[in-house]
Tab-separated table of C-alpha atoms in Angstrom:
chain	number	residue	atom	x	y	z
A	1	MET	CA	-38.298	3.688	0.727
A	2	VAL	CA	-37.244	2.418	4.120
A	3	VAL	CA	-36.062	-0.911	2.636
A	4	MET	CA	-34.093	0.872	0.054
A	5	GLY	CA	-32.618	3.155	2.675
A	6	MET	CA	-31.569	0.157	4.764
A	7	ALA	CA	-30.029	-1.440	1.676
A	8	GLY	CA	-28.145	1.639	0.975
A	9	ILE	CA	-26.783	1.922	4.453
A	10	TYR	CA	-25.778	-1.722	4.462
A	11	ARG	CA	-23.991	-1.260	1.066
A	12	GLY	CA	-22.198	1.917	2.156
A	13	LEU	CA	-21.199	0.887	5.749
A	14	ILE	CA	-20.830	-2.916	5.815
A	15	PHE	CA	-20.416	-4.272	2.258
A	16	GLU	CA	-17.927	-1.686	1.021
A	17	ALA	CA	-15.994	-1.675	4.410
A	18	THR	CA	-15.393	-5.425	4.304
A	19	LEU	CA	-15.139	-6.007	0.514
A	20	LEU	CA	-11.391	-5.609	0.196
A	21	VAL	CA	-10.529	-7.487	3.404
A	22	ASP	CA	-12.840	-10.374	2.346
A	23	ARG	CA	-11.483	-10.734	-1.117
A	24	ILE	CA	-7.786	-10.269	-0.535
A	25	GLY	CA	-7.596	-13.636	1.213
A	26	ALA	CA	-5.294	-12.828	4.154
A	27	ASP	CA	-5.700	-14.666	7.533
A	28	LEU	CA	-3.586	-12.068	9.426
A	29	TRP	CA	-2.611	-8.371	8.954
A	30	VAL	CA	0.666	-7.341	10.376
A	31	VAL	CA	0.881	-3.505	10.703
A	32	GLN	CA	2.934	-0.821	12.472
A	33	GLY	CA	2.986	-1.200	16.214
A	34	ASP	CA	0.215	0.442	18.219
A	35	THR	CA	-1.794	1.348	15.209
A	36	ARG	CA	-5.119	0.124	13.803
A	37	GLY	CA	-3.836	-0.950	10.372
A	38	PRO	CA	-3.623	0.399	6.843
A	39	PHE	CA	-7.275	1.348	6.432
A	40	ALA	CA	-8.279	2.785	9.838
A	41	GLU	CA	-4.938	4.540	10.462
A	42	LEU	CA	-1.604	5.234	8.751
A	43	SER	CA	0.822	2.224	8.986
A	44	ARG	CA	4.486	2.267	7.949
A	45	ILE	CA	6.618	-0.914	8.249
A	46	PRO	CA	9.880	-1.988	6.555
A	47	ALA	CA	9.421	-4.085	3.561
A	48	ASN	CA	11.934	-6.780	4.811
A	49	LEU	CA	9.578	-7.535	7.723
A	50	GLU	CA	7.932	-9.933	5.201
A	51	ASP	CA	11.025	-12.153	5.511
A	52	ARG	CA	10.994	-12.102	9.352
A	53	VAL	CA	7.289	-12.960	9.365
A	54	ARG	CA	7.717	-15.863	6.908
A	55	THR	CA	10.146	-17.603	9.401
A	56	VAL	CA	7.323	-18.117	11.985
A	57	PRO	CA	6.180	-21.798	12.128
A	58	GLY	CA	2.646	-22.285	10.638
A	59	ILE	CA	2.789	-19.371	8.192
A	60	ALA	CA	2.471	-20.498	4.588
A	61	GLN	CA	2.882	-17.124	2.873
A	62	ALA	CA	3.693	-13.516	3.730
A	63	ARG	CA	3.309	-10.725	1.232
A	64	ARG	CA	3.704	-6.921	1.157
A	65	PHE	CA	0.765	-4.570	0.792
A	66	VAL	CA	0.541	-0.763	0.167
A	67	ASN	CA	-2.473	1.417	0.670
A	68	HIS	CA	-2.607	5.170	0.242
A	69	SER	CA	-4.773	7.822	-1.456
A	70	ILE	CA	-3.728	10.345	-4.106
A	71	GLN	CA	-5.202	13.010	-6.215
A	72	ARG	CA	-3.634	13.933	-9.627
A	73	GLU	CA	-4.847	15.898	-12.721
A	74	HIS	CA	-5.900	13.819	-15.682
A	75	HIS	CA	-7.188	15.412	-18.859
A	76	GLY	CA	-7.544	18.635	-16.996
A	77	LYS	CA	-9.803	17.198	-14.248
A	78	PRO	CA	-8.837	16.021	-10.759
A	79	LEU	CA	-8.563	12.254	-10.412
A	80	ARG	CA	-8.736	10.871	-6.900
A	81	LEU	CA	-8.128	7.262	-6.170
A	82	MET	CA	-7.054	4.708	-3.549
A	83	VAL	CA	-3.715	3.072	-4.537
A	84	GLN	CA	-3.445	-0.577	-3.569
A	85	GLY	CA	0.041	-2.113	-3.965
A	86	LEU	CA	0.131	-5.895	-4.553
A	87	ALA	CA	3.092	-8.135	-3.964
A	88	TRP	CA	4.093	-9.057	-7.446
A	89	PRO	CA	4.577	-11.802	-8.667
A	90	ASP	CA	2.928	-13.728	-5.850
A	91	ASP	CA	-0.193	-11.461	-5.978
A	92	LYS	CA	-1.146	-10.309	-9.448
A	93	GLY	CA	-4.653	-9.271	-8.538
A	94	GLU	CA	-6.322	-12.406	-9.840
A	95	TRP	CA	-8.689	-12.315	-6.865
A	96	VAL	CA	-10.105	-8.955	-8.072
A	97	SER	CA	-13.439	-9.332	-9.878
A	98	LEU	CA	-12.718	-7.999	-13.336
A	99	VAL	CA	-15.501	-6.801	-15.736
A	100	ALA	CA	-12.986	-6.235	-18.538
A	101	GLY	CA	-9.236	-6.824	-19.251
A	102	ARG	CA	-6.970	-8.948	-17.245
A	103	PRO	CA	-4.974	-8.872	-13.940
A	104	LEU	CA	-1.391	-7.406	-13.748
A	105	GLY	CA	0.859	-8.992	-16.164
A	106	GLN	CA	4.213	-7.372	-15.462
A	107	ALA	CA	6.111	-5.802	-12.608
A	108	HIS	CA	5.859	-2.245	-13.754
A	109	PHE	CA	3.578	0.340	-15.497
A	110	GLU	CA	0.292	-1.567	-15.449
A	111	MET	CA	-2.816	-0.936	-13.292
A	112	VAL	CA	-6.289	-2.355	-12.679
A	113	ALA	CA	-8.827	0.449	-12.041
A	114	ASP	CA	-12.369	0.584	-10.648
A	115	ARG	CA	-14.955	1.862	-13.226
A	116	SER	CA	-15.898	4.713	-10.892
A	117	LEU	CA	-12.656	6.432	-11.779
A	118	GLY	CA	-13.793	6.963	-15.334
A	119	LEU	CA	-10.713	5.331	-16.893
A	120	ALA	CA	-11.079	3.249	-20.085
A	121	LEU	CA	-9.402	-0.111	-20.820
A	122	GLY	CA	-6.008	0.595	-22.420
A	123	GLU	CA	-5.967	4.236	-21.280
A	124	GLN	CA	-2.645	5.646	-20.146
A	125	VAL	CA	-2.387	7.762	-16.963
A	126	LYS	CA	0.724	9.561	-15.669
A	127	PHE	CA	1.515	9.327	-12.008
A	128	GLY	CA	4.787	11.091	-11.092
A	129	LYS	CA	7.431	10.494	-13.699
A	130	ASP	CA	5.980	7.250	-15.111
A	131	VAL	CA	2.946	6.342	-17.322
A	132	TYR	CA	0.657	3.497	-16.372
A	133	ARG	CA	-1.685	1.580	-18.736
A	134	VAL	CA	-5.078	0.346	-17.611
A	135	VAL	CA	-5.053	-3.396	-18.316
A	136	GLY	CA	-8.136	-4.343	-16.335
A	137	LEU	CA	-11.425	-2.880	-15.026
A	138	THR	CA	-13.400	-3.777	-11.925
A	139	THR	CA	-16.516	-2.363	-10.487
A	140	GLY	CA	-17.855	-1.671	-6.968
A	141	MET	CA	-14.374	-1.514	-5.454
A	142	SER	CA	-14.081	1.660	-3.405
A	143	GLY	CA	-12.202	2.979	-0.392
A	144	ILE	CA	-13.565	4.278	3.034
A	145	ALA	CA	-14.061	7.715	1.574
A	146	GLY	CA	-15.822	6.445	-1.573
A	147	ASP	CA	-12.820	6.821	-3.811
A	148	GLY	CA	-12.387	4.138	-6.420
A	149	LEU	CA	-9.551	1.601	-5.960
A	150	ALA	CA	-6.584	1.189	-8.362
A	151	PHE	CA	-4.265	-1.750	-8.167
A	152	PHE	CA	-0.579	-1.681	-8.876
A	153	THR	CA	2.475	-3.683	-8.021
A	154	VAL	CA	3.949	-2.812	-4.645
A	155	SER	CA	7.135	-1.295	-6.305
A	156	ASP	CA	4.912	0.882	-8.466
A	157	ALA	CA	2.619	1.881	-5.626
A	158	MET	CA	5.681	2.991	-3.573
A	159	ALA	CA	7.137	4.877	-6.523
A	160	ILE	CA	3.817	6.682	-6.917
A	161	GLN	CA	3.602	7.447	-3.188
A	162	PHE	CA	7.187	8.655	-2.602
A	163	ASP	CA	7.626	10.450	-5.922
A	164	ALA	CA	9.123	13.943	-5.571
A	165	PRO	CA	9.624	16.715	-8.078
A	166	SER	CA	13.049	16.966	-9.624
A	167	GLU	CA	13.717	20.296	-7.868
A	168	ALA	CA	12.954	18.784	-4.526
A	169	ILE	CA	15.355	15.972	-5.194
A	170	ARG	CA	18.059	18.344	-6.313
A	171	LEU	CA	17.654	20.454	-3.141
A	172	GLU	CA	17.705	17.440	-0.847
A	173	ARG	CA	20.989	16.229	-2.393
A	174	ALA	CA	22.429	19.716	-2.114
A	175	ALA	CA	21.407	19.833	1.585
A	176	ARG	CA	22.934	16.429	2.326
A	177	LEU	CA	26.129	17.515	0.592
A	178	ALA	CA	26.342	20.718	2.705
A	179	ARG	CA	25.795	18.826	5.943
A	180	SER	CA	28.508	16.319	5.033
A	181	GLU	CA	31.004	19.171	4.093
A	182	ASN	CA	30.535	20.744	7.561
A	183	GLN	CA	31.469	17.413	9.432
A	184	ASP	CA	35.001	16.193	10.058
A	185	LEU	CA	34.224	12.803	8.502
A	186	GLY	CA	33.162	14.448	5.313
A	187	ARG	CA	36.229	16.541	5.107
A	188	VAL	CA	38.620	13.424	5.272
A	189	GLN	CA	36.455	11.136	3.291
A	190	PRO	CA	35.788	12.494	-0.238
A	191	LEU	CA	33.886	9.439	-1.175
A	192	LEU	CA	31.278	10.255	1.484
A	193	LEU	CA	30.674	13.659	-0.160
A	194	GLU	CA	30.174	11.953	-3.443
A	195	ARG	CA	27.683	9.564	-1.967
A	196	ALA	CA	25.883	12.482	-0.150
A	197	GLY	CA	25.377	14.388	-3.324
A	198	GLY	CA	24.099	11.399	-5.237
A	199	PRO	CA	20.884	9.273	-5.217
A	200	SER	CA	19.438	8.210	-1.854
A	201	SER	CA	19.700	4.499	-2.898
A	202	GLY	CA	23.443	4.851	-2.780
A	203	ILE	CA	23.413	5.716	0.909
A	204	SER	CA	23.062	2.546	3.083
A	205	GLU	CA	22.099	4.556	6.186
A	206	LEU	CA	18.945	5.859	4.788
A	207	PRO	CA	15.873	3.583	5.159
A	208	ARG	CA	14.145	2.144	2.043
A	209	PRO	CA	10.522	3.264	1.347
A	210	GLN	CA	8.148	1.469	3.707
A	211	VAL	CA	4.933	-0.564	3.044
A	212	SER	CA	1.594	-0.391	4.780
A	213	ALA	CA	1.109	-3.949	5.952
A	214	ILE	CA	2.322	-7.572	5.581
A	215	LEU	CA	-0.516	-10.068	4.677
A	216	VAL	CA	-0.207	-13.428	6.197
A	217	THR	CA	-1.663	-16.753	4.986
A	218	LEU	CA	-1.625	-19.557	7.446
A	219	ASN	CA	-1.161	-23.300	6.932
A	220	PRO	CA	-4.603	-25.221	7.287
A	221	SER	CA	-3.335	-26.990	10.374
A	222	ALA	CA	-1.745	-23.991	11.989
A	223	ASP	CA	-2.781	-22.797	15.440
A	224	VAL	CA	-3.956	-19.280	14.837
A	225	ASP	CA	-3.858	-18.171	18.566
A	226	GLN	CA	-0.319	-19.442	18.935
A	227	ILE	CA	0.894	-17.604	15.841
A	228	ILE	CA	-0.762	-14.424	16.927
A	229	GLY	CA	0.745	-14.782	20.395
A	230	THR	CA	4.237	-15.239	18.836
A	231	LEU	CA	3.871	-12.222	16.513
A	232	SER	CA	2.447	-10.125	19.412
A	233	THR	CA	5.705	-10.465	21.237
A	234	TRP	CA	7.376	-8.212	18.557
A	235	SER	CA	7.168	-4.744	19.950
A	236	ASP	CA	7.485	-3.073	16.592
A	237	ILE	CA	4.261	-4.535	15.060
A	238	THR	CA	0.633	-5.144	15.739
A	239	VAL	CA	-1.200	-8.196	14.404
A	240	TYR	CA	-4.827	-8.374	13.471
A	241	SER	CA	-7.100	-11.170	12.221
A	242	ALA	CA	-9.136	-10.634	9.128
A	243	GLN	CA	-12.240	-10.256	11.300
A	244	MET	CA	-10.618	-7.565	13.440
A	245	GLU	CA	-9.382	-5.636	10.379
A	246	GLN	CA	-12.956	-5.653	9.017
A	247	ARG	CA	-14.254	-4.272	12.270
A	248	TYR	CA	-11.861	-1.326	12.267
A	249	ARG	CA	-12.577	-0.737	8.651
A	250	VAL	CA	-16.346	-0.491	9.323
A	251	ASP	CA	-15.699	1.844	12.217
A	252	MET	CA	-13.706	4.190	9.885
A	253	VAL	CA	-16.385	4.110	7.199
A	254	ARG	CA	-18.944	5.053	9.828
A	255	TYR	CA	-16.699	7.957	10.939
A	256	TYR	CA	-16.171	9.353	7.495
A	257	ARG	CA	-19.812	8.951	6.322
A	258	LEU	CA	-21.803	9.683	9.469
């Protein structure tokens, strides 16, 4: 019983905590400045940071990553899962160990789910305004709170995360329009009023939805310490190696479960 207990503790605290970091294959994790990354703490960075990171000498690849948890109702029962957004088409989830189905095959409306979520291959699930089809199944992939992982493309993961009811969108547009009408610039520029009452994507001043991290793959001959030193001079981000991210993830699992 003691041996079984020790094995269970290892499985829950160490193996599950480092599973995703081990398999995703990133050398460095770039996250929001002064935070501990997408698993141990909330991290929000602009998606175009990917292009800035890619310009650093010695970096072979930089790709966006999204991580957040949601709970929705499915077939009259609560469905809680950890959403993982992968940078399509560079990352299709081919590194995920599948027990059935295939990795992501298109940019939208597909998902790979862990079996613990109780979803069947080919099943359709509605998140927000869109319907996603389960194209692959994995097993043993769970988050720090024990919720099963589900893999989407980054664009779909952000659409799920920032989805808002139609009434909320309508009220926000009406509020923007009212604020613009009360300003001098809005009174003399009718086009601004039209933009204010329209979709957020038409207003350049509003920021785009943000991602959780940028995953960095280094060239084999790259100097890791030098690259970390270069990235560390950027005040808006924090950079961690895969080993440091594992350690913080283990610490968070211990906090949640103990």
